[in-house]
Coordinates of C-alpha atoms and ligand atoms in Angstrom, one line a residue:
Chain V
X1 CA -26.2 121.2 -192.1
X2 CA -22.8 122.7 -192.8
X3 CA -19.5 121.0 -191.8
X4 CA -18.7 123.4 -189.0
X5 CA -22.2 123.1 -187.5
X6 CA -21.7 119.4 -187.3
X7 CA -18.5 119.7 -185.5
X8 CA -19.9 122.2 -183.0
X9 CA -22.8 119.8 -182.4
X10 CA -20.4 117.0 -181.6
X11 CA -19.6 116.9 -177.9
X12 CA -17.6 113.7 -177.6
X13 CA -15.9 112.0 -180.5
X14 CA -13.8 108.8 -179.9
X15 CA -12.0 107.3 -182.8
X16 CA -10.4 103.9 -183.3
X17 CA -10.3 103.5 -179.5
X18 CA -8.4 100.4 -178.5
X19 CA -7.2 99.0 -175.1
X20 CA -5.7 95.7 -174.2
X21 CA -5.2 93.9 -170.9
X22 CA -2.5 91.3 -171.5
X23 CA -3.8 89.2 -174.3
X24 CA -7.4 90.5 -174.0
X25 CA -8.5 93.3 -176.3
X26 CA -11.2 94.8 -174.0
X27 CA -12.1 97.6 -176.5
X28 CA -11.2 97.3 -180.1
X29 CA -11.3 100.0 -182.8
X30 CA -14.3 101.7 -181.3
X31 CA -15.7 104.9 -182.9
X32 CA -18.2 106.7 -180.7
X33 CA -20.0 109.9 -181.2
X34 CA -22.1 111.8 -178.7
X35 CA -23.9 114.9 -179.8
X36 CA -24.9 117.8 -177.6
X37 CA -28.0 117.2 -175.5
X38 CA -28.2 113.6 -176.7
X39 CA -29.1 110.5 -174.7
X40 CA -27.1 107.6 -176.0
X41 CA -27.3 104.0 -174.7
X42 CA -24.3 101.7 -174.5
X43 CA -25.3 98.1 -174.2
X44 CA -23.8 94.7 -174.5
X45 CA -23.5 91.4 -172.7
X46 CA -21.3 90.9 -169.6
X47 CA -17.7 91.7 -170.2
X48 CA -18.4 93.5 -173.5
X49 CA -16.2 96.4 -172.5
X50 CA -18.8 99.0 -171.5
X51 CA -17.2 100.0 -168.2
X52 CA -13.8 100.0 -169.9
X53 CA -15.1 102.6 -172.3
X54 CA -16.1 104.8 -169.4
X55 CA -12.7 104.3 -167.8
X56 CA -11.1 105.4 -171.1
X57 CA -13.2 108.5 -171.5
X58 CA -12.6 109.6 -167.9
X59 CA -8.8 109.0 -168.0
X60 CA -8.7 106.1 -165.6
X61 CA -7.2 104.0 -168.4
X62 CA -5.0 105.2 -171.3
X63 CA -6.0 103.9 -174.7
X64 CA -3.3 101.9 -176.5
X65 CA -4.5 103.4 -179.8
X66 CA -7.1 106.0 -180.8
X67 CA -8.1 109.5 -179.8
X68 CA -10.9 111.0 -177.7
X69 CA -12.0 114.5 -178.5
X70 CA -14.2 116.3 -176.1
X71 CA -15.5 119.7 -177.2
X72 CA -12.9 119.5 -180.0
X73 CA -9.9 118.9 -177.7
X74 CA -8.2 115.7 -176.8
X75 CA -8.6 114.3 -173.3
X76 CA -6.2 111.4 -173.8
X77 CA -3.4 111.6 -171.3
X78 CA -5.3 114.0 -169.0
X79 CA -5.7 113.1 -165.3
X80 CA -9.2 112.1 -164.3
X81 CA -9.8 115.1 -162.1
X82 CA -8.9 117.5 -165.0
X83 CA -11.2 115.7 -167.3
X84 CA -14.0 116.1 -164.8
X85 CA -13.2 119.8 -164.5
X86 CA -13.5 120.0 -168.3
X87 CA -17.1 118.7 -168.2
X88 CA -17.3 114.9 -168.0
X89 CA -18.7 113.4 -164.8
X90 CA -19.6 109.8 -164.1
X91 CA -21.1 107.3 -161.7
X92 CA -19.7 103.9 -160.9
X93 CA -21.2 100.4 -161.6
X94 CA -20.1 99.3 -158.1
X95 CA -21.2 102.3 -156.1
X96 CA -18.4 104.6 -154.9
X97 CA -19.8 107.2 -152.6
X98 CA -17.8 109.0 -149.9
X99 CA -19.3 106.7 -147.3
X100 CA -18.6 108.5 -144.1
X101 CA -19.7 111.9 -145.4
X102 CA -23.3 112.9 -145.2
X103 CA -25.6 112.9 -148.3
X104 CA -25.2 116.7 -148.3
X105 CA -21.4 116.7 -148.0
X106 CA -21.1 114.1 -150.8
X107 CA -22.6 116.6 -153.2
X108 CA -21.1 119.7 -151.6
X109 CA -17.5 118.3 -152.0
X110 CA -17.9 118.4 -155.7
X111 CA -18.6 122.1 -155.7
X112 CA -15.0 122.8 -154.9
X113 CA -14.6 122.7 -158.7
X114 CA -16.5 126.0 -159.0
X115 CA -15.1 127.7 -155.9
X116 CA -14.0 131.3 -156.4
X117 CA -12.2 131.4 -153.1
X118 CA -9.3 129.1 -152.1
X119 CA -7.9 127.8 -148.9
X120 CA -7.3 131.3 -147.5
X121 CA -11.0 131.9 -147.6
X122 CA -11.7 128.8 -145.6
X123 CA -9.1 129.9 -143.0
X124 CA -10.2 133.5 -142.8
X125 CA -13.9 132.7 -142.8
X126 CA -15.0 136.2 -143.8
X127 CA -18.1 137.4 -145.6
X128 CA -17.0 136.2 -149.0
X129 CA -16.5 132.7 -147.6
X130 CA -19.8 132.5 -145.7
X131 CA -21.7 133.8 -148.7
X132 CA -20.2 131.3 -151.1
X133 CA -20.8 128.4 -148.7
X134 CA -24.4 129.5 -148.3
X135 CA -24.9 129.6 -152.1
X136 CA -23.3 126.2 -152.5
X137 CA -25.6 124.8 -149.8
X138 CA -28.6 126.2 -151.6
X139 CA -27.5 124.6 -154.9
X140 CA -26.8 121.3 -153.2
X141 CA -30.3 121.2 -151.7
X142 CA -31.8 122.1 -155.1
X143 CA -30.1 119.1 -156.7
X144 CA -31.0 116.8 -153.8
X145 CA -34.7 117.9 -154.2
X146 CA -34.8 116.8 -157.8
X147 CA -33.9 113.3 -156.6
X148 CA -36.0 113.4 -153.5
X149 CA -33.0 113.0 -151.3
X150 CA -33.2 116.3 -149.3
X151 CA -34.8 114.6 -146.3
X152 CA -31.8 112.4 -146.0
X153 CA -29.3 115.2 -146.2
X154 CA -27.6 114.6 -142.9
X155 CA -27.5 110.8 -143.0
X156 CA -24.1 109.3 -143.8
X157 CA -24.0 108.0 -147.4
X158 CA -23.4 104.5 -146.2
X159 CA -26.6 104.3 -144.3
X160 CA -28.7 104.9 -147.5
X161 CA -30.7 102.1 -149.2
X162 CA -29.1 100.7 -152.4
X163 CA -31.4 102.7 -154.7
X164 CA -30.9 105.9 -152.8
X165 CA -27.1 105.4 -153.0
X166 CA -27.3 105.0 -156.8
X167 CA -29.4 108.2 -157.1
X168 CA -27.0 110.1 -154.8
X169 CA -24.2 109.1 -157.1
X170 CA -26.0 110.7 -160.0
X171 CA -26.7 113.9 -158.0
X172 CA -23.0 114.0 -157.0
X173 CA -22.0 113.7 -160.6
X174 CA -24.4 116.5 -161.6
X175 CA -22.8 118.8 -159.0
X176 CA -19.7 118.8 -161.3
X177 CA -22.0 120.7 -163.8
X178 CA -20.9 118.4 -166.6
X179 CA -21.6 118.7 -170.2
X180 CA -21.5 114.9 -170.5
X181 CA -22.8 112.6 -167.9
X182 CA -21.7 108.9 -167.9
X183 CA -24.0 106.6 -166.0
X184 CA -22.8 103.0 -165.5
X185 CA -25.8 100.8 -164.8
X186 CA -27.6 103.3 -162.6
X187 CA -30.7 101.1 -162.3
X188 CA -28.8 97.9 -161.3
X189 CA -30.5 96.2 -158.4
X190 CA -33.8 98.2 -158.8
X191 CA -37.2 96.7 -159.4
X192 CA -39.1 97.4 -162.6
X193 CA -41.0 100.3 -161.2
X194 CA -37.9 102.0 -159.7
X195 CA -36.2 101.5 -163.1
X196 CA -38.9 103.2 -165.0
X197 CA -38.9 106.1 -162.5
X198 CA -35.2 106.5 -162.8
X199 CA -35.2 106.5 -166.5
X200 CA -37.8 109.3 -166.6
X201 CA -35.6 111.2 -164.1
X202 CA -32.6 110.8 -166.4
X203 CA -34.5 112.1 -169.3
X204 CA -35.7 115.0 -167.2
X205 CA -32.2 116.1 -166.0
X206 CA -30.9 115.7 -169.5
X207 CA -33.4 118.4 -170.7
X208 CA -33.3 120.5 -167.5
X209 CA -29.5 120.9 -167.5
X210 CA -29.1 120.5 -171.3
X211 CA -26.5 117.8 -171.0
X212 CA -25.6 114.7 -172.9
X213 CA -25.9 111.4 -171.3
X214 CA -24.1 108.1 -172.1
X215 CA -26.1 105.4 -170.4
X216 CA -24.8 101.8 -169.8
X217 CA -27.6 99.4 -169.0
X218 CA -27.8 95.7 -169.1
X219 CA -31.5 95.5 -169.6
X220 CA -32.3 96.2 -173.2
X221 CA -35.9 97.0 -172.6
X222 CA -35.0 99.8 -170.2
X223 CA -32.7 101.5 -172.6
X224 CA -34.9 101.1 -175.6
X225 CA -37.5 103.3 -173.9
X226 CA -35.5 106.5 -173.5
X227 CA -32.4 106.5 -175.7
X228 CA -32.3 108.3 -178.9
X229 CA -29.4 106.2 -180.2
X230 CA -27.9 103.0 -179.1
X231 CA -24.4 101.5 -179.5
X232 CA -24.0 97.8 -179.0
X233 CA -20.7 96.3 -177.9
X234 CA -19.7 92.7 -177.9
X235 CA -16.3 91.4 -177.0
X236 CA -15.0 95.0 -177.2
X237 CA -16.3 95.5 -180.8
X238 CA -19.1 97.7 -181.9
X239 CA -21.6 95.3 -183.5
X240 CA -24.4 97.7 -184.1
X241 CA -25.5 101.3 -183.8
X242 CA -28.8 103.1 -184.5
X243 CA -32.2 104.0 -183.2
X244 CA -33.8 101.5 -180.7
X245 CA -35.9 100.0 -183.5
X246 CA -32.9 99.5 -185.8
X247 CA -30.9 97.9 -183.0
X248 CA -33.7 95.7 -181.8
X249 CA -34.0 94.1 -185.3
X250 CA -30.3 93.8 -185.9
X251 CA -29.6 90.0 -186.2
X252 CA -26.1 90.5 -184.7
X253 CA -27.5 92.0 -181.6
X254 CA -30.1 89.3 -181.3
X255 CA -27.4 86.7 -181.6
X256 CA -25.1 88.4 -179.1
X257 CA -27.9 88.6 -176.5
X258 CA -29.2 85.1 -177.1
X259 CA -25.7 83.7 -176.9
X260 CA -25.3 85.5 -173.6
Chain Q
X1 CA -23.0 125.1 -140.5
X2 CA -21.2 124.4 -137.3
X3 CA -18.0 126.2 -136.3
X4 CA -19.7 129.5 -136.8
X5 CA -18.0 131.7 -134.2
X6 CA -14.6 130.2 -134.9
X7 CA -12.6 133.3 -135.1
X8 CA -14.1 134.7 -131.9
X9 CA -13.3 131.4 -130.1
X10 CA -9.8 131.6 -131.3
X11 CA -9.4 135.1 -129.9
X12 CA -10.9 134.1 -126.6
X13 CA -8.5 131.1 -126.4
X14 CA -5.5 133.3 -127.2
X15 CA -6.6 135.9 -124.5
X16 CA -7.1 133.2 -121.9
X17 CA -3.7 131.7 -122.6
X18 CA -2.1 135.2 -122.2
X19 CA -4.0 135.7 -118.9
X20 CA -2.9 132.4 -117.4
X21 CA 0.6 133.0 -118.7
X22 CA 0.8 136.3 -116.8
X23 CA -0.1 134.6 -113.6
X24 CA 2.0 131.5 -114.3
X25 CA 4.6 132.3 -111.6
X26 CA 2.0 131.2 -109.0
X27 CA 1.7 127.7 -110.6
X28 CA 4.0 124.9 -109.4
X29 CA 6.9 124.5 -111.9
X30 CA 6.2 120.7 -112.3
X31 CA 2.5 121.3 -112.9
X32 CA 3.4 123.9 -115.5
X33 CA 5.8 121.6 -117.2
X34 CA 3.1 118.9 -117.5
X35 CA 0.7 121.5 -118.8
X36 CA 3.2 122.5 -121.5
X37 CA 3.5 118.9 -122.5
X38 CA -0.2 118.7 -122.8
X39 CA -0.3 121.7 -125.1
X40 CA 2.5 120.3 -127.2
X41 CA 0.9 116.9 -127.6
X42 CA -2.4 118.6 -128.5
X43 CA -0.6 120.4 -131.3
X44 CA 1.1 117.1 -132.4
X45 CA -2.0 114.9 -132.3
X46 CA -4.4 117.4 -133.9
X47 CA -2.0 118.1 -136.7
X48 CA -1.3 114.4 -137.3
X49 CA -5.1 113.9 -137.3
X50 CA -5.3 116.0 -140.4
X51 CA -2.9 113.5 -142.2
X52 CA -3.9 110.2 -140.6
X53 CA -7.5 110.9 -139.5
X54 CA -9.1 113.2 -142.1
X55 CA -7.1 112.4 -145.1
X56 CA -6.6 108.8 -144.3
X57 CA -2.8 108.7 -144.9
X58 CA -1.0 106.5 -142.4
X59 CA 2.0 108.6 -141.5
X60 CA 4.5 107.5 -138.8
X61 CA 6.9 110.3 -139.4
X62 CA 5.6 113.0 -137.0
X63 CA 8.5 112.9 -134.6
X64 CA 10.8 113.6 -137.6
X65 CA 8.9 116.8 -138.4
X66 CA 9.0 117.7 -134.7
X67 CA 12.7 117.2 -134.6
X68 CA 13.3 119.5 -137.6
X69 CA 11.2 122.2 -136.0
X70 CA 12.8 121.7 -132.5
X71 CA 16.4 121.8 -133.7
X72 CA 15.8 124.7 -136.0
X73 CA 14.2 126.9 -133.4
X74 CA 16.8 126.0 -130.8
X75 CA 19.7 126.8 -133.1
X76 CA 18.2 130.2 -133.8
X77 CA 17.5 131.2 -130.3
X78 CA 20.9 129.9 -129.1
X79 CA 22.5 132.7 -131.2
X80 CA 21.2 135.3 -128.8
X81 CA 22.0 136.3 -125.2
X82 CA 19.5 137.6 -122.7
X83 CA 16.9 139.9 -124.2
X84 CA 14.1 142.0 -122.9
X85 CA 10.7 140.3 -122.8
X86 CA 9.5 142.0 -125.9
X87 CA 12.5 141.1 -128.0
X88 CA 12.6 137.6 -126.7
X89 CA 8.9 137.1 -127.5
X90 CA 9.5 138.3 -131.1
X91 CA 12.6 136.1 -131.4
X92 CA 10.8 133.0 -130.1
X93 CA 7.9 133.6 -132.4
X94 CA 10.2 133.9 -135.4
X95 CA 12.2 130.8 -134.3
X96 CA 9.0 128.8 -134.0
X97 CA 7.8 129.9 -137.4
X98 CA 11.2 129.1 -138.9
X99 CA 11.1 125.7 -137.4
X100 CA 7.5 125.1 -138.6
X101 CA 8.4 126.3 -142.1
X102 CA 11.4 124.0 -142.4
X103 CA 9.4 121.1 -141.1
X104 CA 6.8 122.0 -143.7
X105 CA 9.5 121.8 -146.4
X106 CA 10.4 118.4 -145.0
X107 CA 6.8 117.5 -145.3
X108 CA 6.7 118.5 -148.9
X109 CA 9.9 116.5 -149.6
X110 CA 8.5 113.4 -148.0
X111 CA 5.0 113.9 -149.3
X112 CA 5.6 114.3 -153.0
X113 CA 7.5 111.1 -153.8
X114 CA 5.7 108.9 -151.3
X115 CA 2.1 109.8 -151.7
X116 CA 1.6 107.2 -154.4
X117 CA 2.1 104.7 -151.7
X118 CA -0.8 103.4 -149.8
X119 CA -1.5 102.2 -146.3
X120 CA 1.3 100.0 -144.9
X121 CA 3.8 101.1 -147.5
X122 CA 3.3 104.8 -146.7
X123 CA 3.6 104.0 -143.0
X124 CA 6.9 102.2 -143.5
X125 CA 8.4 104.9 -145.7
X126 CA 7.4 107.7 -143.3
X127 CA 8.8 105.7 -140.4
X128 CA 12.0 105.4 -142.3
X129 CA 12.0 109.1 -143.0
X130 CA 11.6 109.9 -139.3
X131 CA 14.5 107.6 -138.5
X132 CA 16.7 109.2 -141.2
X133 CA 16.0 112.7 -139.7
X134 CA 17.0 111.4 -136.3
X135 CA 20.2 109.8 -137.6
X136 CA 21.1 113.0 -139.4
X137 CA 20.8 115.0 -136.2
X138 CA 22.7 112.3 -134.4
X139 CA 25.7 112.8 -136.7
X140 CA 25.5 116.6 -136.8
X141 CA 28.2 117.9 -134.6
X142 CA 26.9 121.4 -135.0
X143 CA 23.9 120.4 -132.8
X144 CA 25.7 118.2 -130.4
X145 CA 25.2 114.9 -132.2
X146 CA 24.2 112.0 -130.0
X147 CA 25.3 114.0 -126.8
X148 CA 22.4 116.4 -127.4
X149 CA 21.9 120.1 -127.6
X150 CA 21.4 122.5 -124.7
X151 CA 18.8 125.1 -125.4
X152 CA 19.8 128.2 -123.6
X153 CA 16.5 129.9 -123.2
X154 CA 13.3 128.5 -121.6
X155 CA 11.1 130.7 -123.7
X156 CA 8.2 128.2 -123.8
X157 CA 5.4 129.6 -121.6
X158 CA 1.6 129.1 -121.2
X159 CA 0.8 131.7 -123.8
X160 CA 2.9 130.3 -126.6
X161 CA 2.0 126.7 -125.9
X162 CA -1.8 127.0 -125.6
X163 CA -1.9 129.9 -128.1
X164 CA -0.3 127.7 -130.7
X165 CA -2.5 124.8 -129.7
X166 CA -5.5 127.0 -130.2
X167 CA -4.2 128.1 -133.6
X168 CA -3.6 124.5 -134.6
X169 CA -7.1 123.4 -133.7
X170 CA -8.5 126.4 -135.5
X171 CA -6.6 125.8 -138.7
X172 CA -7.3 122.1 -138.9
X173 CA -11.0 122.6 -138.0
X174 CA -11.4 125.6 -140.4
X175 CA -9.9 123.7 -143.2
X176 CA -12.0 120.6 -142.8
X177 CA -15.2 122.6 -142.2
X178 CA -15.4 124.0 -145.7
X179 CA -16.4 122.9 -149.1
X180 CA -12.7 122.9 -150.0
X181 CA -11.8 120.9 -146.9
X182 CA -14.4 118.1 -147.3
X183 CA -12.1 117.0 -150.1
X184 CA -9.6 115.7 -147.4
X185 CA -12.3 113.3 -146.2
X186 CA -13.4 112.4 -149.7
X187 CA -9.8 111.3 -150.4
X188 CA -9.9 109.1 -147.4
X189 CA -13.3 107.6 -148.2
X190 CA -12.6 106.7 -151.8
X191 CA -9.6 108.0 -153.7
X192 CA -10.9 106.8 -157.1
X193 CA -14.2 108.5 -156.7
X194 CA -12.6 111.6 -155.4
X195 CA -10.4 111.8 -158.5
X196 CA -13.5 111.2 -160.6
X197 CA -15.3 114.1 -158.9
X198 CA -12.6 116.5 -159.8
X199 CA -10.5 116.4 -156.7
X200 CA -6.7 116.6 -157.2
X201 CA -6.0 113.9 -154.7
X202 CA -2.2 114.3 -154.8
X203 CA -2.5 118.0 -154.0
X204 CA -4.8 117.3 -151.1
X205 CA -2.5 114.7 -149.7
X206 CA 0.5 116.9 -150.0
X207 CA -1.4 119.8 -148.4
X208 CA -2.3 117.6 -145.5
X209 CA 1.4 116.6 -145.1
X210 CA 2.7 120.1 -145.3
X211 CA 0.2 121.6 -142.9
X212 CA 0.6 118.7 -140.5
X213 CA 4.4 118.9 -140.6
X214 CA 4.3 122.7 -140.1
X215 CA 2.5 122.3 -136.8
X216 CA 4.6 119.4 -135.7
X217 CA 7.6 121.7 -136.3
X218 CA 6.0 124.4 -134.1
X219 CA 5.4 121.7 -131.4
X220 CA 9.1 120.7 -131.7
X221 CA 10.2 124.4 -131.1
X222 CA 8.0 124.6 -128.0
X223 CA 9.3 121.3 -126.8
X224 CA 12.9 122.4 -127.3
X225 CA 12.4 125.6 -125.2
X226 CA 10.5 123.7 -122.5
X227 CA 12.9 120.9 -121.9
X228 CA 15.9 123.0 -122.8
X229 CA 17.7 120.0 -123.9
X230 CA 17.3 118.1 -127.2
X231 CA 18.6 114.6 -128.0
X232 CA 18.0 112.8 -131.2
X233 CA 16.6 109.9 -129.2
X234 CA 13.8 112.1 -128.0
X235 CA 12.4 112.0 -131.6
X236 CA 12.6 108.3 -132.2
X237 CA 9.8 106.3 -133.7
X238 CA 8.2 105.6 -130.3
X239 CA 7.5 109.3 -130.2
X240 CA 5.7 109.0 -133.5
X241 CA 3.8 106.0 -132.4
X242 CA 2.7 107.8 -129.2
X243 CA 1.2 110.5 -131.3
X244 CA -0.5 108.0 -133.6
X245 CA -2.0 106.3 -130.6
X246 CA -3.5 109.6 -129.5
X247 CA -5.2 110.0 -132.9
X248 CA -6.5 106.4 -133.0
X249 CA -7.7 106.6 -129.4
X250 CA -9.4 109.9 -130.0
X251 CA -11.0 108.6 -133.2
X252 CA -9.6 109.3 -136.6
X253 CA -10.9 112.6 -137.9
X254 CA -12.5 113.6 -134.6
X255 CA -10.6 116.6 -133.3
X256 CA -12.3 117.0 -129.9
X257 CA -11.7 113.3 -129.2
X258 CA -8.1 113.6 -130.3
X259 CA -7.5 116.6 -127.9
X260 CA -9.0 114.5 -125.1
X261 CA -6.7 111.6 -125.9
X262 CA -3.7 113.9 -126.0
X263 CA -4.5 115.2 -122.6
X264 CA -5.2 111.7 -121.1
X265 CA -2.1 110.1 -122.6
X266 CA 0.1 112.9 -121.4
X267 CA -1.2 112.7 -117.9
X268 CA -1.1 108.9 -117.8
X269 CA 2.6 108.4 -117.1
X270 CA 2.4 111.2 -114.5
X271 CA -0.5 109.4 -112.9
X272 CA 1.3 106.1 -112.9
X273 CA 4.3 107.8 -111.3
X274 CA 2.0 109.2 -108.6
X275 CA 0.4 105.7 -108.0
X276 CA 3.8 104.2 -107.7
X277 CA 4.5 106.7 -105.0
X278 CA 7.5 108.2 -106.7
X279 CA 8.2 111.8 -105.9
X280 CA 8.3 113.8 -109.0
X281 CA 11.9 114.7 -109.9
X282 CA 11.8 117.9 -112.0
X283 CA 15.4 117.4 -113.1
X284 CA 14.7 114.0 -114.7
X285 CA 11.3 114.9 -116.0
X286 CA 12.9 118.0 -117.6
X287 CA 15.3 115.9 -119.6
X288 CA 13.0 113.1 -120.5
X289 CA 9.4 114.2 -120.4
X290 CA 7.2 111.1 -120.5
X291 CA 10.3 109.3 -121.6
X292 CA 11.5 108.4 -118.2
X293 CA 8.8 105.8 -117.9
X294 CA 10.3 104.3 -121.0
X295 CA 9.5 100.7 -121.5
X296 CA 6.5 100.9 -119.3
X297 CA 4.9 103.4 -121.5
X298 CA 5.6 101.2 -124.5
X299 CA 3.8 98.3 -122.8
X300 CA 0.9 100.4 -121.8
X301 CA 0.5 101.9 -125.3
X302 CA 0.7 98.5 -126.9
X303 CA -1.9 97.1 -124.5
X304 CA -4.1 100.1 -125.0
X305 CA -3.9 99.7 -128.8
X306 CA -4.8 96.0 -128.7
X307 CA -7.7 96.5 -126.3
X308 CA -8.9 99.4 -128.3
X309 CA -8.7 97.7 -131.7
X310 CA -10.6 94.8 -130.3
X311 CA -13.3 96.7 -128.5
X312 CA -13.7 100.1 -130.2
X313 CA -12.0 100.2 -133.6
X314 CA -13.7 103.6 -134.3
X315 CA -11.8 105.2 -131.4
X316 CA -12.7 105.8 -127.8
X317 CA -14.1 109.3 -128.0
X318 CA -16.3 109.1 -131.1
X319 CA -19.8 110.1 -130.3
X320 CA -22.2 108.8 -132.8
X321 CA -24.6 111.6 -133.8
X322 CA -28.2 110.6 -134.2
X323 CA -29.5 111.1 -137.7
X324 CA -33.1 112.0 -138.1
X325 CA -34.8 110.3 -141.0
X326 CA -31.9 108.0 -141.5
X327 CA -33.2 104.6 -142.5
X328 CA -32.2 101.7 -140.2
Ligands
ATP1 N1 -8.1 96.4 -165.2 C1 -8.4 95.3 -166.0 N2 -7.4 94.4 -166.1 C2 -7.7 93.3 -166.8 N3 -8.8 93.0 -167.4 C3 -9.8 93.9 -167.4 C4 -9.6 95.1 -166.6 N4 -10.7 95.9 -166.8 C5 -11.6 95.2 -167.5 N5 -11.0 94.0 -167.9 C6 -11.6 93.0 -168.8 O1 -12.1 93.7 -169.9 C7 -13.3 93.1 -170.3 C8 -14.4 94.1 -170.4 O2 -14.7 94.5 -169.0 P1 -15.8 95.6 -168.7 O3 -15.8 95.7 -167.2 O4 -15.5 96.8 -169.5 O5 -17.1 94.9 -169.2 P2 -18.6 95.4 -169.0 O6 -19.2 95.5 -170.4 O7 -18.7 96.7 -168.2 O8 -19.3 94.2 -168.3 P3 -20.4 94.2 -167.2 O9 -21.7 94.2 -167.9 O10 -20.2 92.9 -166.5 O11 -20.2 95.3 -166.3 C9 -13.6 92.0 -169.3 O12 -13.2 90.8 -169.9 C10 -12.8 92.3 -168.1 O13 -12.4 91.2 -167.4
MG2 MG1 -19.5 97.2 -166.5

């Protein structure tokens, strides 16, 4: 592979990423690479800094040091909504849906990113507006169907079961048509069967939409099954990286998880 | 999609307002005056509902925006003598628009620096802003200062009042019932998630403030040319609170409920006066619409709020829709 081909194949590249909260270095000197259409796992014990990495990538936090390149351009210093528009969408560890909006509207809202018309269209409500709203509605339903949520489309998000809420968050993130999808413990609180189903679904959407996925998960077994590559964090430091097999055998990883 | 025949409904509402307006000389002057107040408070409450209800920003500055619109429109029309109906209509429309636009500029000026603030802090700052506006007018000799400003022309009529109310309801409803407009509610529900979903939350909040202030300014112009007398005191924070109570009573982000609340709370003092057996005094009512009941209104509103918050925090006129397939 030539050098340029490699760069073009890199979707996200974080270098020497560091952030401190007071005396605590939550993420320290982290290098992270995600290639196009790759499913990468990010694991580590409680408080390892996984969610903080998400917050750094999505612009919620600014790194003290380091650089984040997305599609070859820096996202450091950009506002979260701009980063989303550029192609990074996420879910939250502690579910953050638009609770009073319906399932349908939770997803629909995100389509404003791809609107051709603006406020004037909404006020005038002409043909162009109605056509666009119709095509958005079709695409929302299409996404909901993948996750078997179309039957709940008119229910307010807060009335959904825990598992459905988690899946709705993924659908909502997909509506942003991201190149990179960040999932923060999407299977938390699910039983083993639900977890397996969800992991299959994640693999399916990755291929269907040709996106990259960075998946945070507590349960090592779950991640091992589907990830192509795994990055292990402990106390903000990357202690291992490699294929599931390599990571599983790594003594540092075993120690980190046993000490947990 | 609801709100399908929106434009048609708006035209019908405008036509009806015009029709009633043409026959308005048959309506009792006092009844007409109360009707104008109803229209004006519908505009105020529905526009505040965009800010406080749909977007979830707690603004207490609506009377300030109303004052900007009222004084602006009054100063403009006061420059002219008697005009033929056509010219006066055009002049009034222009004056209302100018008042609305200036109020919108005020909304932008308040909105931009303060929208970082949340909840109580935003409420306090917007309340302070409203009071500052009031004090500015109080010290402006050009508009009569504390003595008040006589408005020469009683241009406000049924058509303008309810036409503008219909336009306000249309604009707010059309905005919110669109993919773009669901963003207002997203900002209210979860600002962090909204930002993460690509929503420029600051822009949405400022938009809500600017649109809300614009219509408050229009309402101020209508109010000025209905009472024909403006005093800074008429735009004090009790006025803002009265509008907030309408929004809360109607149910945050529930336009039909808010309209109903605006009607009821405008009629309430009139009803009380009737119960007390006091003849209505058009002269007094003209100068202080609603205001004459003064402290009584304050007590009633406070009690209403307390009872409401305890019994129906979601608002009086929220009808829960049934959701098929919704799990328990
Ligand atoms: N805003 C903040 N202020 C101060 N400390 C923070 C902040 N955010 C995270 N931390 C700290 O940084 C460390 C890493 O937190 P983070 O949430 O990233 O861990 P995590 O790997 O996601 O853990 P978990 O598996 O429990 O979700 C923790 O010690 C946490 O307390
Ligand atoms: Mg976490």
